[in-house]
PDB file of C-alpha atoms in Angstrom:
ATOM      1  CA  MET A   1      40.710  54.167  77.845  1.00  0.00           C
ATOM      2  CA  ASP A   2      45.068  53.390  78.018  1.00  0.00           C
ATOM      3  CA  PRO A   3      46.196  56.396  79.884  1.00  0.00           C
ATOM      4  CA  LYS A   4      49.343  55.429  78.361  1.00  0.00           C
ATOM      5  CA  THR A   5      48.379  57.204  75.152  1.00  0.00           C
ATOM      6  CA  LEU A   6      49.224  60.860  76.645  1.00  0.00           C
ATOM      7  CA  HIS A   7      52.506  59.303  77.138  1.00  0.00           C
ATOM      8  CA  LYS A   8      53.078  59.761  73.645  1.00  0.00           C
ATOM      9  CA  ILE A   9      52.849  63.374  73.620  1.00  0.00           C
ATOM     10  CA  SER A  10      56.180  65.103  73.467  1.00  0.00           C
ATOM     11  CA  TYR A  11      56.840  67.626  76.467  1.00  0.00           C
ATOM     12  CA  GLY A  12      60.258  69.399  77.660  1.00  0.00           C
ATOM     13  CA  LEU A  13      61.489  70.157  81.422  1.00  0.00           C
ATOM     14  CA  TYR A  14      61.505  73.423  82.619  1.00  0.00           C
ATOM     15  CA  ILE A  15      62.189  76.272  85.925  1.00  0.00           C
ATOM     16  CA  VAL A  16      58.941  78.315  85.963  1.00  0.00           C
ATOM     17  CA  CYS A  17      59.084  81.418  88.130  1.00  0.00           C
ATOM     18  CA  SER A  18      57.637  84.427  89.251  1.00  0.00           C
ATOM     19  CA  LYS A  19      57.304  86.626  92.062  1.00  0.00           C
ATOM     20  CA  GLU A  20      54.713  88.637  94.818  1.00  0.00           C
ATOM     21  CA  GLY A  21      56.484  91.865  96.089  1.00  0.00           C
ATOM     22  CA  GLU A  22      60.216  91.052  97.413  1.00  0.00           C
ATOM     23  CA  LYS A  23      59.203  87.067  97.495  1.00  0.00           C
ATOM     24  CA  ILE A  24      60.710  84.917  94.568  1.00  0.00           C
ATOM     25  CA  ASN A  25      59.594  81.621  93.802  1.00  0.00           C
ATOM     26  CA  GLY A  26      59.998  78.519  91.202  1.00  0.00           C
ATOM     27  CA  GLN A  27      58.777  75.151  89.836  1.00  0.00           C
ATOM     28  CA  ILE A  28      59.474  72.503  87.805  1.00  0.00           C
ATOM     29  CA  ALA A  29      57.059  72.173  84.966  1.00  0.00           C
ATOM     30  CA  ASN A  30      56.476  70.615  81.290  1.00  0.00           C
ATOM     31  CA  ALA A  31      53.253  71.743  79.758  1.00  0.00           C
ATOM     32  CA  LEU A  32      54.480  74.337  78.344  1.00  0.00           C
ATOM     33  CA  PHE A  33      54.215  75.576  74.240  1.00  0.00           C
ATOM     34  CA  GLN A  34      54.738  78.524  71.965  1.00  0.00           C
ATOM     35  CA  ILE A  35      51.286  79.365  70.645  1.00  0.00           C
ATOM     36  CA  THR A  36      52.413  82.274  68.624  1.00  0.00           C
ATOM     37  CA  SER A  37      54.839  83.709  66.853  1.00  0.00           C
ATOM     38  CA  GLU A  38      53.663  87.632  66.085  1.00  0.00           C
ATOM     39  CA  PRO A  39      53.796  88.421  68.760  1.00  0.00           C
ATOM     40  CA  PRO A  40      55.894  85.511  70.536  1.00  0.00           C
ATOM     41  CA  THR A  41      53.270  83.967  73.006  1.00  0.00           C
ATOM     42  CA  ILE A  42      54.108  80.882  75.079  1.00  0.00           C
ATOM     43  CA  ALA A  43      51.531  79.040  77.510  1.00  0.00           C
ATOM     44  CA  VAL A  44      52.288  77.157  80.750  1.00  0.00           C
ATOM     45  CA  SER A  45      49.820  74.892  82.863  1.00  0.00           C
ATOM     46  CA  ILE A  46      50.555  75.577  86.526  1.00  0.00           C
ATOM     47  CA  ASN A  47      48.605  73.662  89.464  1.00  0.00           C
ATOM     48  CA  LYS A  48      46.600  75.912  91.991  1.00  0.00           C
ATOM     49  CA  GLN A  49      48.225  74.434  94.737  1.00  0.00           C
ATOM     50  CA  ASN A  50      51.608  75.719  93.730  1.00  0.00           C
ATOM     51  CA  LEU A  51      52.969  78.896  95.136  1.00  0.00           C
ATOM     52  CA  THR A  52      54.252  79.904  91.601  1.00  0.00           C
ATOM     53  CA  HIS A  53      50.529  80.097  90.707  1.00  0.00           C
ATOM     54  CA  GLU A  54      49.635  82.343  93.290  1.00  0.00           C
ATOM     55  CA  TYR A  55      52.851  84.409  92.336  1.00  0.00           C
ATOM     56  CA  ILE A  56      51.830  84.473  88.762  1.00  0.00           C
ATOM     57  CA  GLU A  57      48.420  85.479  89.564  1.00  0.00           C
ATOM     58  CA  LYS A  58      49.317  88.438  91.675  1.00  0.00           C
ATOM     59  CA  SER A  59      52.616  89.739  89.624  1.00  0.00           C
ATOM     60  CA  LYS A  60      51.264  88.993  86.397  1.00  0.00           C
ATOM     61  CA  CYS A  61      54.246  87.814  84.902  1.00  0.00           C
ATOM     62  CA  PHE A  62      56.562  84.771  84.751  1.00  0.00           C
ATOM     63  CA  THR A  63      59.863  83.905  83.530  1.00  0.00           C
ATOM     64  CA  VAL A  64      60.928  80.313  82.153  1.00  0.00           C
ATOM     65  CA  SER A  65      64.488  78.511  81.861  1.00  0.00           C
ATOM     66  CA  ILE A  66      64.864  75.632  79.724  1.00  0.00           C
ATOM     67  CA  LEU A  67      66.771  72.632  81.218  1.00  0.00           C
ATOM     68  CA  SER A  68      69.167  70.617  79.446  1.00  0.00           C
ATOM     69  CA  GLU A  69      70.070  66.997  79.727  1.00  0.00           C
ATOM     70  CA  LYS A  70      72.958  67.766  82.577  1.00  0.00           C
ATOM     71  CA  ALA A  71      70.556  68.710  85.095  1.00  0.00           C
ATOM     72  CA  PRO A  72      70.728  66.341  88.008  1.00  0.00           C
ATOM     73  CA  LEU A  73      67.986  65.005  90.036  1.00  0.00           C
ATOM     74  CA  THR A  74      68.562  66.811  92.655  1.00  0.00           C
ATOM     75  CA  PHE A  75      68.607  70.322  91.089  1.00  0.00           C
ATOM     76  CA  ILE A  76      65.027  68.948  89.693  1.00  0.00           C
ATOM     77  CA  GLY A  77      64.041  67.695  92.717  1.00  0.00           C
ATOM     78  CA  ASN A  78      64.409  71.163  94.637  1.00  0.00           C
ATOM     79  CA  PHE A  79      62.085  72.946  91.987  1.00  0.00           C
ATOM     80  CA  GLY A  80      59.604  70.149  91.794  1.00  0.00           C
ATOM     81  CA  PHE A  81      59.210  68.170  94.636  1.00  0.00           C
ATOM     82  CA  LYS A  82      59.829  70.641  97.706  1.00  0.00           C
ATOM     83  CA  SER A  83      57.610  73.884  98.246  1.00  0.00           C
ATOM     84  CA  GLY A  84      58.797  77.431  98.211  1.00  0.00           C
ATOM     85  CA  ARG A  85      56.552  77.652 101.351  1.00  0.00           C
ATOM     86  CA  ASP A  86      59.071  75.612 103.657  1.00  0.00           C
ATOM     87  CA  ILE A  87      62.415  76.340 101.762  1.00  0.00           C
ATOM     88  CA  ASP A  88      64.112  78.972 100.124  1.00  0.00           C
ATOM     89  CA  LYS A  89      64.585  77.296  96.806  1.00  0.00           C
ATOM     90  CA  PHE A  90      67.055  79.683  95.174  1.00  0.00           C
ATOM     91  CA  LYS A  91      69.706  79.080  98.040  1.00  0.00           C
ATOM     92  CA  ASP A  92      73.117  77.977  96.447  1.00  0.00           C
ATOM     93  CA  VAL A  93      71.453  78.110  92.818  1.00  0.00           C
ATOM     94  CA  GLU A  94      72.644  80.669  90.407  1.00  0.00           C
ATOM     95  CA  PHE A  95      70.165  83.145  88.984  1.00  0.00           C
ATOM     96  CA  LYS A  96      69.795  86.449  87.717  1.00  0.00           C
ATOM     97  CA  LEU A  97      66.641  89.089  87.972  1.00  0.00           C
ATOM     98  CA  GLY A  98      65.183  89.946  84.996  1.00  0.00           C
ATOM     99  CA  ASN A  99      63.505  92.900  83.817  1.00  0.00           C
ATOM    100  CA  SER A 100      60.443  92.278  85.717  1.00  0.00           C
ATOM    101  CA  LYS A 101      62.579  91.479  89.188  1.00  0.00           C
ATOM    102  CA  VAL A 102      61.496  87.388  88.183  1.00  0.00           C
ATOM    103  CA  PRO A 103      64.406  85.513  88.721  1.00  0.00           C
ATOM    104  CA  LEU A 104      66.091  83.589  85.619  1.00  0.00           C
ATOM    105  CA  VAL A 105      67.348  80.207  86.470  1.00  0.00           C
ATOM    106  CA  LEU A 106      70.959  80.265  84.971  1.00  0.00           C
ATOM    107  CA  ASP A 107      72.175  76.259  86.276  1.00  0.00           C
ATOM    108  CA  TYR A 108      71.473  73.979  83.686  1.00  0.00           C
ATOM    109  CA  ALA A 109      69.714  76.238  80.970  1.00  0.00           C
ATOM    110  CA  LEU A 110      69.818  76.323  77.817  1.00  0.00           C
ATOM    111  CA  ALA A 111      67.961  79.624  77.378  1.00  0.00           C
ATOM    112  CA  CYS A 112      65.676  82.154  79.096  1.00  0.00           C
ATOM    113  CA  LEU A 113      62.396  83.711  78.863  1.00  0.00           C
ATOM    114  CA  GLU A 114      60.621  86.558  80.244  1.00  0.00           C
ATOM    115  CA  THR A 115      57.026  87.162  79.643  1.00  0.00           C
ATOM    116  CA  LYS A 116      53.808  89.663  80.498  1.00  0.00           C
ATOM    117  CA  LEU A 117      50.758  87.590  81.391  1.00  0.00           C
ATOM    118  CA  ILE A 118      47.938  88.230  78.917  1.00  0.00           C
ATOM    119  CA  ASP A 119      45.407  85.995  79.970  1.00  0.00           C
ATOM    120  CA  LYS A 120      44.333  82.648  82.114  1.00  0.00           C
ATOM    121  CA  ILE A 121      41.945  79.668  81.752  1.00  0.00           C
ATOM    122  CA  ASP A 122      40.705  77.919  84.098  1.00  0.00           C
ATOM    123  CA  VAL A 123      40.978  74.139  83.536  1.00  0.00           C
ATOM    124  CA  GLY A 124      40.195  72.866  86.725  1.00  0.00           C
ATOM    125  CA  THR A 125      43.091  71.860  88.923  1.00  0.00           C
ATOM    126  CA  HIS A 126      45.402  73.837  86.824  1.00  0.00           C
ATOM    127  CA  THR A 127      45.345  77.250  85.567  1.00  0.00           C
ATOM    128  CA  ILE A 128      46.999  77.797  81.790  1.00  0.00           C
ATOM    129  CA  PHE A 129      48.605  80.957  82.128  1.00  0.00           C
ATOM    130  CA  ILE A 130      49.221  82.789  78.479  1.00  0.00           C
ATOM    131  CA  GLY A 131      52.342  85.137  78.330  1.00  0.00           C
ATOM    132  CA  ASN A 132      53.836  87.421  75.403  1.00  0.00           C
ATOM    133  CA  VAL A 133      57.795  86.919  75.238  1.00  0.00           C
ATOM    134  CA  GLU A 134      59.265  90.138  76.403  1.00  0.00           C
ATOM    135  CA  ASP A 135      62.831  89.081  76.495  1.00  0.00           C
ATOM    136  CA  ALA A 136      64.466  86.093  76.103  1.00  0.00           C
ATOM    137  CA  GLU A 137      68.272  85.099  75.298  1.00  0.00           C
ATOM    138  CA  VAL A 138      70.185  81.607  74.413  1.00  0.00           C
ATOM    139  CA  LEU A 139      72.828  80.539  76.791  1.00  0.00           C
ATOM    140  CA  SER A 140      74.136  77.194  75.466  1.00  0.00           C
ATOM    141  CA  GLU A 141      73.661  74.767  72.467  1.00  0.00           C
ATOM    142  CA  GLU A 142      73.548  71.559  74.745  1.00  0.00           C
ATOM    143  CA  LYS A 143      70.578  68.927  74.133  1.00  0.00           C
ATOM    144  CA  PRO A 144      67.413  70.346  75.843  1.00  0.00           C
ATOM    145  CA  MET A 145      65.946  67.726  78.460  1.00  0.00           C
ATOM    146  CA  THR A 146      62.796  65.996  77.364  1.00  0.00           C
ATOM    147  CA  TYR A 147      60.185  64.552  79.617  1.00  0.00           C
ATOM    148  CA  GLU A 148      61.066  61.228  78.071  1.00  0.00           C
ATOM    149  CA  PHE A 149      64.779  61.760  79.034  1.00  0.00           C
ATOM    150  CA  TYR A 150      64.079  62.671  82.378  1.00  0.00           C
ATOM    151  CA  HIS A 151      61.964  59.656  83.037  1.00  0.00           C
ATOM    152  CA  LYS A 152      63.679  56.447  80.899  1.00  0.00           C
ATOM    153  CA  VAL A 153      67.305  57.768  81.364  1.00  0.00           C
ATOM    154  CA  LYS A 154      67.278  59.824  84.717  1.00  0.00           C
ATOM    155  CA  GLY A 155      64.638  57.612  86.094  1.00  0.00           C
ATOM    156  CA  GLY A 156      62.582  60.661  87.265  1.00  0.00           C
ATOM    157  CA  TYR A 157      58.941  60.780  88.535  1.00  0.00           C
ATOM    158  CA  SER A 158      55.892  63.025  87.689  1.00  0.00           C
ATOM    159  CA  PRO A 159      55.251  64.790  91.261  1.00  0.00           C
ATOM    160  CA  LYS A 160      51.120  64.345  92.295  1.00  0.00           C
ATOM    161  CA  THR A 161      50.178  68.386  90.931  1.00  0.00           C
ATOM    162  CA  ALA A 162      51.845  67.539  87.282  1.00  0.00           C
ATOM    163  CA  PRO A 163      49.756  68.013  84.394  1.00  0.00           C
ATOM    164  CA  THR A 164      50.842  64.679  83.070  1.00  0.00           C
ATOM    165  CA  TYR A 165      50.692  62.751  86.778  1.00  0.00           C
ATOM    166  CA  SER A 166      49.016  59.480  86.350  1.00  0.00           C
ATOM    167  CA  GLY A 167      49.069  57.184  89.289  1.00  0.00           C
ATOM    168  CA  GLU A 168      47.981  54.234  87.357  1.00  0.00           C
ATOM    169  CA  VAL A 169      51.043  54.746  84.582  1.00  0.00           C
ATOM    170  CA  ASP A 170      53.403  55.212  87.701  1.00  0.00           C
ATOM    171  CA  ARG A 171      51.944  51.856  89.567  1.00  0.00           C
ATOM    172  CA  ALA A 172      52.828  50.093  86.570  1.00  0.00           C
ATOM    173  CA  ARG A 173      56.230  51.247  85.721  1.00  0.00           C
ATOM    174  CA  LYS A 174      56.569  50.184  89.619  1.00  0.00           C
ATOM    175  CA  LYS A 175      54.865  47.249  89.444  1.00  0.00           C
ATOM    176  CA  GLU A 176      57.514  46.262  86.289  1.00  0.00           C
ATOM    177  CA  GLU A 177      60.528  47.559  88.340  1.00  0.00           C
ATOM    178  CA  LYS A 178      59.516  45.455  90.956  1.00  0.00           C
ATOM    179  CA  LYS A 179      61.087  42.155  88.930  1.00  0.00           C
ATOM    180  CA  MET A 180      64.467  44.343  88.942  1.00  0.00           C
ATOM    181  CA  ASP A 181      65.047  43.933  92.820  1.00  0.00           C
ATOM    182  CA  LYS A 182      65.151  47.793  92.671  1.00  0.00           C
ATOM    183  CA  TYR A 183      64.667  50.164  95.576  1.00  0.00           C
ATOM    184  CA  VAL A 184      61.634  52.777  95.615  1.00  0.00           C
ATOM    185  CA  CYS A 185      61.708  55.922  98.080  1.00  0.00           C
ATOM    186  CA  LYS A 186      58.217  56.062  99.873  1.00  0.00           C
ATOM    187  CA  VAL A 187      58.064  59.741  99.578  1.00  0.00           C
ATOM    188  CA  CYS A 188      58.577  60.630  96.012  1.00  0.00           C
ATOM    189  CA  GLY A 189      58.416  57.134  93.981  1.00  0.00           C
ATOM    190  CA  TYR A 190      62.144  57.536  92.595  1.00  0.00           C
ATOM    191  CA  VAL A 191      63.566  54.234  91.867  1.00  0.00           C
ATOM    192  CA  TYR A 192      66.846  53.459  92.908  1.00  0.00           C
ATOM    193  CA  GLU A 193      68.740  51.317  90.287  1.00  0.00           C
ATOM    194  CA  PRO A 194      71.839  49.218  91.359  1.00  0.00           C
ATOM    195  CA  GLU A 195      72.734  49.132  87.214  1.00  0.00           C
ATOM    196  CA  LYS A 196      72.357  52.937  87.064  1.00  0.00           C
ATOM    197  CA  GLY A 197      73.828  53.678  90.811  1.00  0.00           C
ATOM    198  CA  ASP A 198      73.893  57.631  91.719  1.00  0.00           C
ATOM    199  CA  PRO A 199      76.364  59.243  89.900  1.00  0.00           C
ATOM    200  CA  ASP A 200      75.721  62.518  90.553  1.00  0.00           C
ATOM    201  CA  ASN A 201      75.903  62.240  94.331  1.00  0.00           C
ATOM    202  CA  GLY A 202      79.043  59.547  94.374  1.00  0.00           C
ATOM    203  CA  VAL A 203      77.585  56.596  94.233  1.00  0.00           C
ATOM    204  CA  ALA A 204      78.639  54.028  91.384  1.00  0.00           C
ATOM    205  CA  PRO A 205      76.700  52.715  88.906  1.00  0.00           C
ATOM    206  CA  GLY A 206      76.674  48.813  89.824  1.00  0.00           C
ATOM    207  CA  THR A 207      76.313  49.703  93.792  1.00  0.00           C
ATOM    208  CA  LYS A 208      73.905  47.623  95.455  1.00  0.00           C
ATOM    209  CA  PHE A 209      71.264  49.809  97.503  1.00  0.00           C
ATOM    210  CA  GLU A 210      73.013  47.771 100.950  1.00  0.00           C
ATOM    211  CA  ASP A 211      76.129  49.327  99.637  1.00  0.00           C
ATOM    212  CA  VAL A 212      74.529  53.112  99.937  1.00  0.00           C
ATOM    213  CA  PRO A 213      76.091  54.931 102.347  1.00  0.00           C
ATOM    214  CA  GLU A 214      73.981  55.616 104.899  1.00  0.00           C
ATOM    215  CA  ASP A 215      73.763  59.581 104.875  1.00  0.00           C
ATOM    216  CA  TRP A 216      72.967  59.266 101.007  1.00  0.00           C
ATOM    217  CA  VAL A 217      69.513  60.872 100.181  1.00  0.00           C
ATOM    218  CA  CYS A 218      66.941  60.770  97.505  1.00  0.00           C
ATOM    219  CA  PRO A 219      68.256  62.807  94.839  1.00  0.00           C
ATOM    220  CA  VAL A 220      64.873  63.971  94.137  1.00  0.00           C
ATOM    221  CA  CYS A 221      63.381  64.805  97.198  1.00  0.00           C
ATOM    222  CA  GLY A 222      66.043  64.639  99.755  1.00  0.00           C
ATOM    223  CA  ALA A 223      64.196  61.590 101.884  1.00  0.00           C
ATOM    224  CA  ARG A 224      66.829  59.224 103.911  1.00  0.00           C
ATOM    225  CA  LYS A 225      68.168  55.627 102.799  1.00  0.00           C
ATOM    226  CA  GLU A 226      65.656  54.077 104.980  1.00  0.00           C
ATOM    227  CA  ASP A 227      62.774  55.753 103.440  1.00  0.00           C
ATOM    228  CA  PHE A 228      63.249  53.449 100.397  1.00  0.00           C
ATOM    229  CA  GLU A 229      61.558  49.885 100.169  1.00  0.00           C
ATOM    230  CA  LYS A 230      62.446  46.905  98.173  1.00  0.00           C
ATOM    231  CA  GLU A 231      59.653  46.139  95.689  1.00  0.00           C
TER     232      GLU A 231
END
């Protein structure tokens, strides 16, 4: 079987949030889709290891923020490659609490949804949570970020807990990038491409990795420059 076949399925990029009492958490998700329009119902797949999974099960509610193409890797990495068990993901992030007191992330968001959990399906490593949309708001008319845009334009990778993660496919991509003298983060797999640089963090396109400032960190996971290796 060719695992690349599954990458032809379209995905978006979202921040899914939930709560436990006064505690809040959020994470990046891509496997989210609408099930019905009357009543409006959506489903999202969340890894059982993630803190957000635990919070959704306890609170029976979750929110969704739909990200735009302008969301930088540092922002995506904060919610996608770091754990709310270790850091406050909402520090320096603009958000508001919805009717259910679950955060709605506003930074780089095109729209926000609030849902009430009505069912769940155990699918092994993940749970599919199904929720009725209780409230929704459009914030911007900019282009939504697709998962293809995230990979091909932003240069991002899937964390191992993502529903679409494929070690074989990611290794194949890294093998191809090896020919181009790029540098790979040993922590999360982000690839630094000299041609693109990292404009979001002050590194201009065309900057060799050797010339990147020593205090520069991986825009996805925050790893140090010394944690990169040439392939």
